[in-house]
Amino acid sequence: MDFLRPTSLDEALAIKAQRPDAVPIAGGTDVMVELNFDHRRPEALLDLTRIGELAEWSTLDGTVTLGAGVPYARVIDELGDALPGLAMAARTVGSPQIRNRGTVGGNLGAASPAGDTHPVLLATGARVEVASVRGRRFIAAEDFYTGVKRNALEPDELITAVRLPAATGGEQFAKIGTRNAMVIAVCSFAIVLREGHVGAAIGSAAPTPRRVGEAERFLLDELPWDAPAPLADSLKRRFGDLVASAATPIDDVRGSAAYRTHALSVLARRTLTWAWDGYRGSVLQCA
Amino acid sequence: MTISTETTGVTEAQGIGASPVRPDGTMKVRGEFAYSSDLWHEDMLWGATLRSPHPHARITGVDIAAALAVPGVYAVLTHADVPGVNRYGLEHPDQPVLAEDVVRYQGEPIALVAADHPETARRAMKRIEVGYEVLEPVTDSEAAVAGQGPALHPGGNVVRHVPIRRGEQNVTADVVVTGTYEVGMQDQAFLGPESGLAVPAEDGGVDLYVATQWLHVDQQQIVAALGLPPEKVRLTLAGVGGAFGGREDLSIQVHACLLALHTGKPVKMVYNREESFYGHVHRHPARMYYEHGADRDGRLVYVKAKIYLDGGAYASTTAAVAGNAATLGVGPYDVPNVTVDCWGTYSNNPPCGAMRGFGAVQAAFGYESQMDRLAEACGLDPVEVRLRNAMSEGTVMPTGQVVDSAAPVEELLTRLRAMPLPAERSGELDLRRLPGGVSNTTHGEGVVRGVGYAVGIKNICFSEGFDDYSTARVRLEAVGGEPAATVQTAACEVGQGLVTILQQIIRTELGVEQVTILPMDTSIGSAGSSSASRQTYMTGGAVRAAALKVRAALVAHAARVLGHEHTELSVAGGKVVSRHDGVLADLVDVLDGEAFDETVEWRHRPTEALDPETGQGNAHVQYGFAAHRAVVDVDTELGLVKVVALDCVQDVGKALNPQAVLGQIQGGSAQGLGLAVMEEIQTRGGVIRNPSFTDYLIPTVLDMPPMRIEVLELADPHAPYGLRGVGEPPTISSTPAIVAAIRAATGLALDRVPVRPEHLTGT
Ligand SMILES: Cc1cc2nc3c(=O)[nH]c(=O)nc-3n(C[C@H](O)[C@H](O)[C@H](O)COP(=O)(O)OP(=O)(O)OC[C@H]3O[C@@H](n4cnc5c(N)ncnc54)[C@H](O)[C@@H]3O)c2cc1C
């Protein structure tokens, strides 16, 4: 197996164009598991950890560009204010060791239905920046996940960054697991509320992470945007039901389909309450 | 920790009663300890095991040609290459070293490969072609007992039936509560996977370095399979990464030796985590039917129980596990009339055998759930109903055995009840203290607190007439101008801290600082297993006995040299001391080139077999007791649980090493927590659905609360230093206490562990 270690993005893209079968490796927390289990035997690994620009983030006009190779630990430490939803999701990933290595780019590359950052990326309306020798393009998060562990990348492309708006309202992420840390999502939910935008998405409850459009539209119409007051239980319940009805979960060792559907409705109600509190707080601050 | 009774015995710095630093502790924490998986030999080969993907199938053919043709492969072996008897087992030799014409569980070994690289061995293994005729798996214990289904072994599918009959059999009572309870299949989840290194020797024998729990029982089984005399198969203990019963049965032992003898080269085998789930036995899953009859005051009149333990494909220790579940089946209570039937059965599920608590864990979930039901039926507090029925010294067990040392069930419970409860949640939101933890599932919504109590009983040491002994050699001599002792045993240090305990015993008995523990191997007689909470009792007892012999010889010698009456003399602090005249001489001067060397074979008092029809007999050596109080916060809408407190009171007779005692109680309690709320090997039709730590979850630091622990030291006059085995009791009561607390929070019946979110939400 070849271990290719480019030091610049251009070099990496050139290699990927020549050898589309080369498997990118960032933190390696998914790739190494697959290799160890012999699920995958690539001819070459393309190590991305020497490419400086992938490991940086910057903010411009309220949009954060987060390099694909920034590990979770840094998302938590450095971006907790700008991207609270993503930081919450990052905080739930694995253990400290995994958070030191694992990256959002890797989460996207793996595109597992249970990946924790996906619901947040969907709910914030993130765009995935990808590049190849042919050029750069942006893929909306909702177009990125194409199937179980499949994504919209072309064989010669690499993920370079994700672009997502810095939080201005309320953002929440919640995940169900059968222990209190270090657990793969049984199901998960993210919600983002800002002026004129409702984003909500589910994880681990369908073949891909997905937005819950009907529930989003319901909130957009029904939330008392102009007079931010506590929400009626009936509204929360309706939202929870709409979220649950968008799920198509399965029964597996981690949980039953019925439980997943039920839990999503509960998470939706609760996170809506917290996110709305966050949104109201931000409105009050501005006033 | 509170030590609530007077400590007995001599105290010597770093002797018994102290908590000296473990020699392996720092290395383990720093990742520098050499485990069996770190073994290495020049020129060694790597072994791999081909396993059956089917829980039940006839083997129609095995073709190894393609595997043998892989460059780098040195040997591919099947059952035809087993030179001795192709059967092994701890109690019944019913398990093939390599499968012949049938496989009885998923993961059963069929063939072995040795190659110059582990990857080569694995790839070659995949080229072995096995023809299977897949058969319907047998998976139901109760059907086995009813005589239904095809027999998996010549004698049928019941490994053992243990009936216990005490008192009136047709008795009635005013208050009757019944319940059906289930315990899922728990795994030991030790961190160091099965591994070892076999090195062929010039004498045609083999030296095996392996992580195990009992070197001599391994040796016995290996020599039978290899057809070699015992002196040709020598075992040395390698670094053990946890055991909990899971290393009692053979894993790589015979396989590695076979490959080494065939290739003439050292062969290393290491399972990966997934293979490890197939490579060792698990805790027996159980279904239990209980009926408790009591008077209106909650005093037990009778207990009737039927307990079914699924032993899986091979017997392993199923018979003994069934013996424990039956004899301890009513718990630490005084019950005049008892009708218990316990069956251990064969199936095509993964083989089950020893795991910490060994039959007592399953029964405790049944009888403690029943005691809570009884409390409710009688309108009593759960602690009160237990106090009214608590056994004590002098109680007659369901087996007719009179308990002849402390059985402080009442004291454990009253102390536990008196411990302060944790404060209600308050102050700033801290997700780590809530159900769901940092996953951010609740900020307090839906969270209800519950409190539950449980108490358990465990037999310590081997029971039912087994000739249980340990061999120890102690040598005292002067080394480099210092008196130094050397201890040799074959007792396995599996992480419990035995090495430290043995040093402490020598310091106390011989008054020397410097104590070397020789590598544990088969060049000395058996020490028995590091299981049944017995090793401090048994090998501690043996080392103490050998040390006392050394001391007697030394004192006789000193009396001669110093011209004193030897009844006057003893040793302490590196000196020879006279009762009247104080310090007489330095030990090292008295030794003066002499060495005192004694070996003893030490036994606990004998036990008796159970009567096969009535289950009567003095079957157990000693009983151990622990009680837990659990406080849980349950997110009742999401079915997530946070154990807020898990407090424990345990009697240990004498805490030889108080810190090690606390470690055992914390670890055992955590394992019980795992069984209560998350740990289960899920099978379907005999197939394991979660053979990895991704989906077999064990508690993390956010799941296990800090514990409040009280340790009682009520000496058992029959045991060395009065000690009582410590390792297992805390695993037993932890699970039912937590489930009781969840019931208290939710009002649900919860008759199965582990409790899953689905059980709490009804989804
Ligand atoms: C013990 C453990 C616990 C875990 N817990 C969680 C958890 O709680 N939640 C969760 O979501 N995940 C979890 N994971 C999975 C994993 O940590 C995450 O998916 C992580 O985000 C992967 O990032 P990485 O940088 O390590 O990816 P890698 O393993 O390096 O790569 C993952 C995939 O992405 C591809 N890839 C990586 N970077 C790029 C790029 N720039 N362009 C194109 N393709 C790329 C790789 O080729 C590969 O297919 C866990 C893993 C382990 C081992």
PDB file of N, CA and C in Angstrom, chain A residues 36-38 41 88 91-92 172-184 237 251-256 258-260 262-264 266-267 269-271 273-274, chain B residues 119 123 126 274 434-443 445-446 635 637-638 640-642 677-678 682 689-690 693-695 697-698 700 702-703 756-758 761 763:
ATOM      1  N   ASN A  36      -8.236  -1.942   9.785  1.00  0.00           N
ATOM      2  CA  ASN A  36      -7.994  -2.976  10.795  1.00  0.00           C
ATOM      3  C   ASN A  36      -8.968  -4.131  10.660  1.00  0.00           C
ATOM      4  N   PHE A  37     -10.184  -3.824  10.308  1.00  0.00           N
ATOM      5  CA  PHE A  37     -11.175  -4.888  10.139  1.00  0.00           C
ATOM      6  C   PHE A  37     -11.097  -5.522   8.761  1.00  0.00           C
ATOM      7  N   ASP A  38     -10.174  -5.042   7.960  1.00  0.00           N
ATOM      8  CA  ASP A  38      -9.988  -5.621   6.640  1.00  0.00           C
ATOM      9  C   ASP A  38     -11.240  -5.421   5.771  1.00  0.00           C
ATOM     10  N   ARG A  41      -9.192  -2.496   1.374  1.00  0.00           N
ATOM     11  CA  ARG A  41      -7.759  -2.657   1.129  1.00  0.00           C
ATOM     12  C   ARG A  41      -7.306  -1.733   0.008  1.00  0.00           C
ATOM     13  N   MET A  88     -21.673  21.659  19.917  1.00  0.00           N
ATOM     14  CA  MET A  88     -22.410  20.683  20.735  1.00  0.00           C
ATOM     15  C   MET A  88     -22.309  19.285  20.127  1.00  0.00           C
ATOM     16  N   ARG A  91     -18.918  17.916  20.678  1.00  0.00           N
ATOM     17  CA  ARG A  91     -18.724  17.491  22.069  1.00  0.00           C
ATOM     18  C   ARG A  91     -19.243  16.077  22.310  1.00  0.00           C
ATOM     19  N   THR A  92     -20.206  15.635  21.506  1.00  0.00           N
ATOM     20  CA  THR A  92     -20.766  14.296  21.727  1.00  0.00           C
ATOM     21  C   THR A  92     -20.006  13.209  20.977  1.00  0.00           C
ATOM     22  N   GLN A 172     -29.295  24.165  18.549  1.00  0.00           N
ATOM     23  CA  GLN A 172     -29.212  23.047  19.487  1.00  0.00           C
ATOM     24  C   GLN A 172     -28.950  21.756  18.743  1.00  0.00           C
ATOM     25  N   PHE A 173     -28.244  20.858  19.435  1.00  0.00           N
ATOM     26  CA  PHE A 173     -28.047  19.500  18.923  1.00  0.00           C
ATOM     27  C   PHE A 173     -28.251  18.555  20.090  1.00  0.00           C
ATOM     28  N   ALA A 174     -28.923  17.454  19.843  1.00  0.00           N
ATOM     29  CA  ALA A 174     -29.111  16.442  20.895  1.00  0.00           C
ATOM     30  C   ALA A 174     -29.039  15.062  20.261  1.00  0.00           C
ATOM     31  N   LYS A 175     -28.505  14.146  21.013  1.00  0.00           N
ATOM     32  CA  LYS A 175     -28.304  12.795  20.475  1.00  0.00           C
ATOM     33  C   LYS A 175     -28.649  11.767  21.520  1.00  0.00           C
ATOM     34  N   ILE A 176     -29.297  10.713  21.092  1.00  0.00           N
ATOM     35  CA  ILE A 176     -29.642   9.628  22.007  1.00  0.00           C
ATOM     36  C   ILE A 176     -28.594   8.535  21.909  1.00  0.00           C
ATOM     37  N   GLY A 177     -28.136   8.083  23.081  1.00  0.00           N
ATOM     38  CA  GLY A 177     -27.258   6.912  23.121  1.00  0.00           C
ATOM     39  C   GLY A 177     -27.585   6.152  24.381  1.00  0.00           C
ATOM     40  N   THR A 178     -27.246   4.862  24.407  1.00  0.00           N
ATOM     41  CA  THR A 178     -27.616   4.094  25.596  1.00  0.00           C
ATOM     42  C   THR A 178     -26.532   4.119  26.662  1.00  0.00           C
ATOM     43  N   ARG A 179     -25.565   4.968  26.520  1.00  0.00           N
ATOM     44  CA  ARG A 179     -24.762   5.305  27.691  1.00  0.00           C
ATOM     45  C   ARG A 179     -24.458   6.796  27.635  1.00  0.00           C
ATOM     46  N   ASN A 180     -23.886   7.310  28.710  1.00  0.00           N
ATOM     47  CA  ASN A 180     -23.855   8.757  28.876  1.00  0.00           C
ATOM     48  C   ASN A 180     -22.653   9.431  28.226  1.00  0.00           C
ATOM     49  N   ALA A 181     -21.846   8.683  27.526  1.00  0.00           N
ATOM     50  CA  ALA A 181     -20.735   9.258  26.773  1.00  0.00           C
ATOM     51  C   ALA A 181     -20.263   8.203  25.787  1.00  0.00           C
ATOM     52  N   MET A 182     -19.509   8.639  24.745  1.00  0.00           N
ATOM     53  CA  MET A 182     -18.818   7.675  23.909  1.00  0.00           C
ATOM     54  C   MET A 182     -19.785   6.640  23.323  1.00  0.00           C
ATOM     55  N   VAL A 183     -20.692   7.147  22.527  1.00  0.00           N
ATOM     56  CA  VAL A 183     -21.727   6.255  22.021  1.00  0.00           C
ATOM     57  C   VAL A 183     -22.147   6.724  20.637  1.00  0.00           C
ATOM     58  N   ILE A 184     -22.450   5.760  19.779  1.00  0.00           N
ATOM     59  CA  ILE A 184     -22.952   6.094  18.456  1.00  0.00           C
ATOM     60  C   ILE A 184     -24.425   6.446  18.573  1.00  0.00           C
ATOM     61  N   ARG A 237     -45.642  20.141  20.482  1.00  0.00           N
ATOM     62  CA  ARG A 237     -46.062  18.766  20.236  1.00  0.00           C
ATOM     63  C   ARG A 237     -46.253  18.516  18.730  1.00  0.00           C
ATOM     64  N   ASP A 251     -35.098  -1.101  12.892  1.00  0.00           N
ATOM     65  CA  ASP A 251     -34.789  -1.814  14.141  1.00  0.00           C
ATOM     66  C   ASP A 251     -33.360  -2.334  14.021  1.00  0.00           C
ATOM     67  N   ASP A 252     -32.532  -2.074  14.991  1.00  0.00           N
ATOM     68  CA  ASP A 252     -31.216  -2.737  15.004  1.00  0.00           C
ATOM     69  C   ASP A 252     -30.765  -2.918  16.451  1.00  0.00           C
ATOM     70  N   VAL A 253     -29.519  -3.393  16.631  1.00  0.00           N
ATOM     71  CA  VAL A 253     -29.048  -3.662  18.004  1.00  0.00           C
ATOM     72  C   VAL A 253     -29.050  -2.414  18.865  1.00  0.00           C
ATOM     73  N   ARG A 254     -28.988  -1.266  18.243  1.00  0.00           N
ATOM     74  CA  ARG A 254     -28.895  -0.043  19.053  1.00  0.00           C
ATOM     75  C   ARG A 254     -30.244   0.450  19.520  1.00  0.00           C
ATOM     76  N   GLY A 255     -31.297   0.085  18.823  1.00  0.00           N
ATOM     77  CA  GLY A 255     -32.604   0.556  19.256  1.00  0.00           C
ATOM     78  C   GLY A 255     -33.671   0.146  18.266  1.00  0.00           C
ATOM     79  N   SER A 256     -34.909   0.219  18.719  1.00  0.00           N
ATOM     80  CA  SER A 256     -36.007  -0.148  17.828  1.00  0.00           C
ATOM     81  C   SER A 256     -36.417   1.066  17.004  1.00  0.00           C
ATOM     82  N   ALA A 258     -39.415   2.028  16.545  1.00  0.00           N
ATOM     83  CA  ALA A 258     -40.458   2.735  17.295  1.00  0.00           C
ATOM     84  C   ALA A 258     -39.834   3.677  18.327  1.00  0.00           C
ATOM     85  N   TYR A 259     -38.780   3.191  18.976  1.00  0.00           N
ATOM     86  CA  TYR A 259     -38.126   4.043  19.970  1.00  0.00           C
ATOM     87  C   TYR A 259     -37.510   5.271  19.304  1.00  0.00           C
ATOM     88  N   ARG A 260     -36.851   5.038  18.183  1.00  0.00           N
ATOM     89  CA  ARG A 260     -36.209   6.167  17.495  1.00  0.00           C
ATOM     90  C   ARG A 260     -37.234   7.238  17.138  1.00  0.00           C
ATOM     91  N   HIS A 262     -40.142   7.769  18.490  1.00  0.00           N
ATOM     92  CA  HIS A 262     -40.616   8.393  19.724  1.00  0.00           C
ATOM     93  C   HIS A 262     -39.590   9.398  20.257  1.00  0.00           C
ATOM     94  N   ALA A 263     -38.327   8.950  20.325  1.00  0.00           N
ATOM     95  CA  ALA A 263     -37.287   9.797  20.917  1.00  0.00           C
ATOM     96  C   ALA A 263     -37.100  11.075  20.098  1.00  0.00           C
ATOM     97  N   LEU A 264     -37.209  10.958  18.785  1.00  0.00           N
ATOM     98  CA  LEU A 264     -37.053  12.157  17.952  1.00  0.00           C
ATOM     99  C   LEU A 264     -38.115  13.196  18.278  1.00  0.00           C
ATOM    100  N   VAL A 266     -39.542  13.658  21.090  1.00  0.00           N
ATOM    101  CA  VAL A 266     -39.202  14.274  22.384  1.00  0.00           C
ATOM    102  C   VAL A 266     -38.043  15.253  22.211  1.00  0.00           C
ATOM    103  N   LEU A 267     -36.997  14.812  21.495  1.00  0.00           N
ATOM    104  CA  LEU A 267     -35.842  15.699  21.284  1.00  0.00           C
ATOM    105  C   LEU A 267     -36.268  16.962  20.550  1.00  0.00           C
ATOM    106  N   ARG A 269     -39.165  18.494  20.539  1.00  0.00           N
ATOM    107  CA  ARG A 269     -39.871  19.408  21.446  1.00  0.00           C
ATOM    108  C   ARG A 269     -38.903  20.128  22.378  1.00  0.00           C
ATOM    109  N   ARG A 270     -38.006  19.336  22.955  1.00  0.00           N
ATOM    110  CA  ARG A 270     -37.105  19.937  23.949  1.00  0.00           C
ATOM    111  C   ARG A 270     -36.125  20.910  23.296  1.00  0.00           C
ATOM    112  N   THR A 271     -35.511  20.494  22.202  1.00  0.00           N
ATOM    113  CA  THR A 271     -34.499  21.371  21.595  1.00  0.00           C
ATOM    114  C   THR A 271     -35.164  22.612  21.018  1.00  0.00           C
ATOM    115  N   THR A 273     -37.606  24.160  22.407  1.00  0.00           N
ATOM    116  CA  THR A 273     -37.747  25.047  23.564  1.00  0.00           C
ATOM    117  C   THR A 273     -36.441  25.776  23.857  1.00  0.00           C
ATOM    118  N   TRP A 274     -35.345  24.996  23.869  1.00  0.00           N
ATOM    119  CA  TRP A 274     -34.047  25.612  24.213  1.00  0.00           C
ATOM    120  C   TRP A 274     -33.591  26.575  23.111  1.00  0.00           C
TER     121      TRP A 274
ATOM    122  N   GLU B 119      -1.094 -10.893   8.968  1.00  0.00           N
ATOM    123  CA  GLU B 119      -1.985 -10.617   7.841  1.00  0.00           C
ATOM    124  C   GLU B 119      -1.990 -11.806   6.865  1.00  0.00           C
ATOM    125  N   ARG B 123      -5.225 -13.945   5.792  1.00  0.00           N
ATOM    126  CA  ARG B 123      -5.648 -14.081   4.385  1.00  0.00           C
ATOM    127  C   ARG B 123      -5.677 -15.550   3.974  1.00  0.00           C
ATOM    128  N   LYS B 126      -8.737 -17.307   5.145  1.00  0.00           N
ATOM    129  CA  LYS B 126      -9.950 -17.074   4.360  1.00  0.00           C
ATOM    130  C   LYS B 126      -9.996 -17.939   3.111  1.00  0.00           C
ATOM    131  N   GLU B 274     -13.116  -8.347  18.030  1.00  0.00           N
ATOM    132  CA  GLU B 274     -14.278  -9.081  17.548  1.00  0.00           C
ATOM    133  C   GLU B 274     -14.101 -10.580  17.804  1.00  0.00           C
ATOM    134  N   LEU B 434     -26.620  14.691  34.193  1.00  0.00           N
ATOM    135  CA  LEU B 434     -27.991  14.363  33.795  1.00  0.00           C
ATOM    136  C   LEU B 434     -28.024  13.099  32.940  1.00  0.00           C
ATOM    137  N   PRO B 435     -29.176  12.423  32.909  1.00  0.00           N
ATOM    138  CA  PRO B 435     -29.315  11.297  31.986  1.00  0.00           C
ATOM    139  C   PRO B 435     -29.021  11.770  30.562  1.00  0.00           C
ATOM    140  N   GLY B 436     -28.278  10.974  29.814  1.00  0.00           N
ATOM    141  CA  GLY B 436     -27.894  11.392  28.463  1.00  0.00           C
ATOM    142  C   GLY B 436     -26.559  12.092  28.427  1.00  0.00           C
ATOM    143  N   GLY B 437     -26.119  12.608  29.573  1.00  0.00           N
ATOM    144  CA  GLY B 437     -24.801  13.232  29.647  1.00  0.00           C
ATOM    145  C   GLY B 437     -24.639  14.352  28.638  1.00  0.00           C
ATOM    146  N   VAL B 438     -23.438  14.452  28.070  1.00  0.00           N
ATOM    147  CA  VAL B 438     -23.149  15.563  27.170  1.00  0.00           C
ATOM    148  C   VAL B 438     -23.911  15.464  25.860  1.00  0.00           C
ATOM    149  N   SER B 439     -24.651  14.388  25.670  1.00  0.00           N
ATOM    150  CA  SER B 439     -25.454  14.296  24.452  1.00  0.00           C
ATOM    151  C   SER B 439     -26.626  15.273  24.467  1.00  0.00           C
ATOM    152  N   ASN B 440     -26.809  15.977  25.595  1.00  0.00           N
ATOM    153  CA  ASN B 440     -27.714  17.134  25.597  1.00  0.00           C
ATOM    154  C   ASN B 440     -29.157  16.731  25.316  1.00  0.00           C
ATOM    155  N   THR B 441     -29.617  15.694  25.999  1.00  0.00           N
ATOM    156  CA  THR B 441     -30.980  15.242  25.726  1.00  0.00           C
ATOM    157  C   THR B 441     -32.000  15.826  26.695  1.00  0.00           C
ATOM    158  N   THR B 442     -31.549  16.246  27.849  1.00  0.00           N
ATOM    159  CA  THR B 442     -32.488  16.890  28.779  1.00  0.00           C
ATOM    160  C   THR B 442     -31.758  17.953  29.581  1.00  0.00           C
ATOM    161  N   HIS B 443     -32.495  19.000  29.930  1.00  0.00           N
ATOM    162  CA  HIS B 443     -31.991  19.992  30.874  1.00  0.00           C
ATOM    163  C   HIS B 443     -32.767  19.861  32.179  1.00  0.00           C
ATOM    164  N   GLU B 445     -35.939  18.153  31.979  1.00  0.00           N
ATOM    165  CA  GLU B 445     -37.288  17.746  31.586  1.00  0.00           C
ATOM    166  C   GLU B 445     -37.440  16.234  31.725  1.00  0.00           C
ATOM    167  N   GLY B 446     -38.530  15.817  32.286  1.00  0.00           N
ATOM    168  CA  GLY B 446     -38.854  14.390  32.351  1.00  0.00           C
ATOM    169  C   GLY B 446     -38.039  13.603  33.355  1.00  0.00           C
ATOM    170  N   ASP B 635     -34.702   9.765  32.861  1.00  0.00           N
ATOM    171  CA  ASP B 635     -35.457  10.597  31.931  1.00  0.00           C
ATOM    172  C   ASP B 635     -36.625   9.726  31.472  1.00  0.00           C
ATOM    173  N   GLU B 637     -39.234  10.223  29.785  1.00  0.00           N
ATOM    174  CA  GLU B 637     -39.749  10.333  28.416  1.00  0.00           C
ATOM    175  C   GLU B 637     -38.829   9.654  27.417  1.00  0.00           C
ATOM    176  N   LEU B 638     -37.520   9.715  27.683  1.00  0.00           N
ATOM    177  CA  LEU B 638     -36.557   9.138  26.734  1.00  0.00           C
ATOM    178  C   LEU B 638     -36.033   7.781  27.182  1.00  0.00           C
ATOM    179  N   LEU B 640     -33.711   7.212  29.375  1.00  0.00           N
ATOM    180  CA  LEU B 640     -32.272   7.229  29.656  1.00  0.00           C
ATOM    181  C   LEU B 640     -32.056   7.338  31.163  1.00  0.00           C
ATOM    182  N   VAL B 641     -30.973   6.712  31.620  1.00  0.00           N
ATOM    183  CA  VAL B 641     -30.741   6.590  33.057  1.00  0.00           C
ATOM    184  C   VAL B 641     -29.381   7.155  33.424  1.00  0.00           C
ATOM    185  N   LYS B 642     -29.358   7.918  34.488  1.00  0.00           N
ATOM    186  CA  LYS B 642     -28.090   8.336  35.078  1.00  0.00           C
ATOM    187  C   LYS B 642     -28.057   7.789  36.499  1.00  0.00           C
ATOM    188  N   VAL B 677     -28.000  -1.668  33.078  1.00  0.00           N
ATOM    189  CA  VAL B 677     -28.516  -0.691  32.103  1.00  0.00           C
ATOM    190  C   VAL B 677     -27.911  -0.746  30.705  1.00  0.00           C
ATOM    191  N   MET B 678     -26.898  -1.568  30.441  1.00  0.00           N
ATOM    192  CA  MET B 678     -26.404  -1.542  29.062  1.00  0.00           C
ATOM    193  C   MET B 678     -25.766  -2.818  28.543  1.00  0.00           C
ATOM    194  N   GLN B 682     -26.210  -9.510  22.359  1.00  0.00           N
ATOM    195  CA  GLN B 682     -27.514  -9.801  21.772  1.00  0.00           C
ATOM    196  C   GLN B 682     -27.347 -10.896  20.731  1.00  0.00           C
ATOM    197  N   ARG B 689     -25.022 -10.399  17.552  1.00  0.00           N
ATOM    198  CA  ARG B 689     -25.311  -9.216  16.734  1.00  0.00           C
ATOM    199  C   ARG B 689     -24.416  -8.032  17.070  1.00  0.00           C
ATOM    200  N   ASN B 690     -23.712  -8.092  18.161  1.00  0.00           N
ATOM    201  CA  ASN B 690     -22.918  -6.914  18.546  1.00  0.00           C
ATOM    202  C   ASN B 690     -21.534  -7.296  19.077  1.00  0.00           C
ATOM    203  N   PHE B 693     -16.910  -3.375  20.776  1.00  0.00           N
ATOM    204  CA  PHE B 693     -17.166  -2.358  21.792  1.00  0.00           C
ATOM    205  C   PHE B 693     -17.914  -1.154  21.218  1.00  0.00           C
ATOM    206  N   THR B 694     -18.198  -1.188  19.924  1.00  0.00           N
ATOM    207  CA  THR B 694     -19.069  -0.151  19.362  1.00  0.00           C
ATOM    208  C   THR B 694     -20.486  -0.386  19.849  1.00  0.00           C
ATOM    209  N   ASP B 695     -20.867  -1.653  19.925  1.00  0.00           N
ATOM    210  CA  ASP B 695     -22.262  -1.961  20.247  1.00  0.00           C
ATOM    211  C   ASP B 695     -22.428  -2.823  21.488  1.00  0.00           C
ATOM    212  N   LEU B 697     -21.791  -2.177  24.936  1.00  0.00           N
ATOM    213  CA  LEU B 697     -21.385  -0.998  25.701  1.00  0.00           C
ATOM    214  C   LEU B 697     -21.077  -1.377  27.141  1.00  0.00           C
ATOM    215  N   ILE B 698     -19.980  -0.823  27.648  1.00  0.00           N
ATOM    216  CA  ILE B 698     -19.659  -0.956  29.069  1.00  0.00           C
ATOM    217  C   ILE B 698     -19.605   0.452  29.666  1.00  0.00           C
ATOM    218  N   THR B 700     -18.846   4.024  31.140  1.00  0.00           N
ATOM    219  CA  THR B 700     -17.723   4.967  31.125  1.00  0.00           C
ATOM    220  C   THR B 700     -17.728   5.719  32.454  1.00  0.00           C
ATOM    221  N   LEU B 702     -18.587   8.611  32.938  1.00  0.00           N
ATOM    222  CA  LEU B 702     -19.805   9.411  33.092  1.00  0.00           C
ATOM    223  C   LEU B 702     -21.019   8.554  33.464  1.00  0.00           C
ATOM    224  N   ASP B 703     -20.877   7.241  33.394  1.00  0.00           N
ATOM    225  CA  ASP B 703     -21.988   6.361  33.766  1.00  0.00           C
ATOM    226  C   ASP B 703     -21.877   5.890  35.203  1.00  0.00           C
ATOM    227  N   ARG B 756     -33.496  -1.457  28.910  1.00  0.00           N
ATOM    228  CA  ARG B 756     -33.206  -0.626  27.738  1.00  0.00           C
ATOM    229  C   ARG B 756     -34.191   0.546  27.674  1.00  0.00           C
ATOM    230  N   PRO B 757     -33.799   1.603  26.940  1.00  0.00           N
ATOM    231  CA  PRO B 757     -34.725   2.742  26.812  1.00  0.00           C
ATOM    232  C   PRO B 757     -36.108   2.303  26.338  1.00  0.00           C
ATOM    233  N   GLU B 758     -36.140   1.292  25.476  1.00  0.00           N
ATOM    234  CA  GLU B 758     -37.431   0.801  24.972  1.00  0.00           C
ATOM    235  C   GLU B 758     -38.315   0.286  26.108  1.00  0.00           C
ATOM    236  N   THR B 761     -39.841   3.330  27.840  1.00  0.00           N
ATOM    237  CA  THR B 761     -40.731   4.201  27.075  1.00  0.00           C
ATOM    238  C   THR B 761     -41.860   3.413  26.432  1.00  0.00           C
ATOM    239  N   THR B 763     -41.646   1.529  23.808  1.00  0.00           N
ATOM    240  CA  THR B 763     -41.570   1.617  22.335  1.00  0.00           C
ATOM    241  C   THR B 763     -40.667   0.518  21.787  1.00  0.00           C
TER     242      THR B 763
END
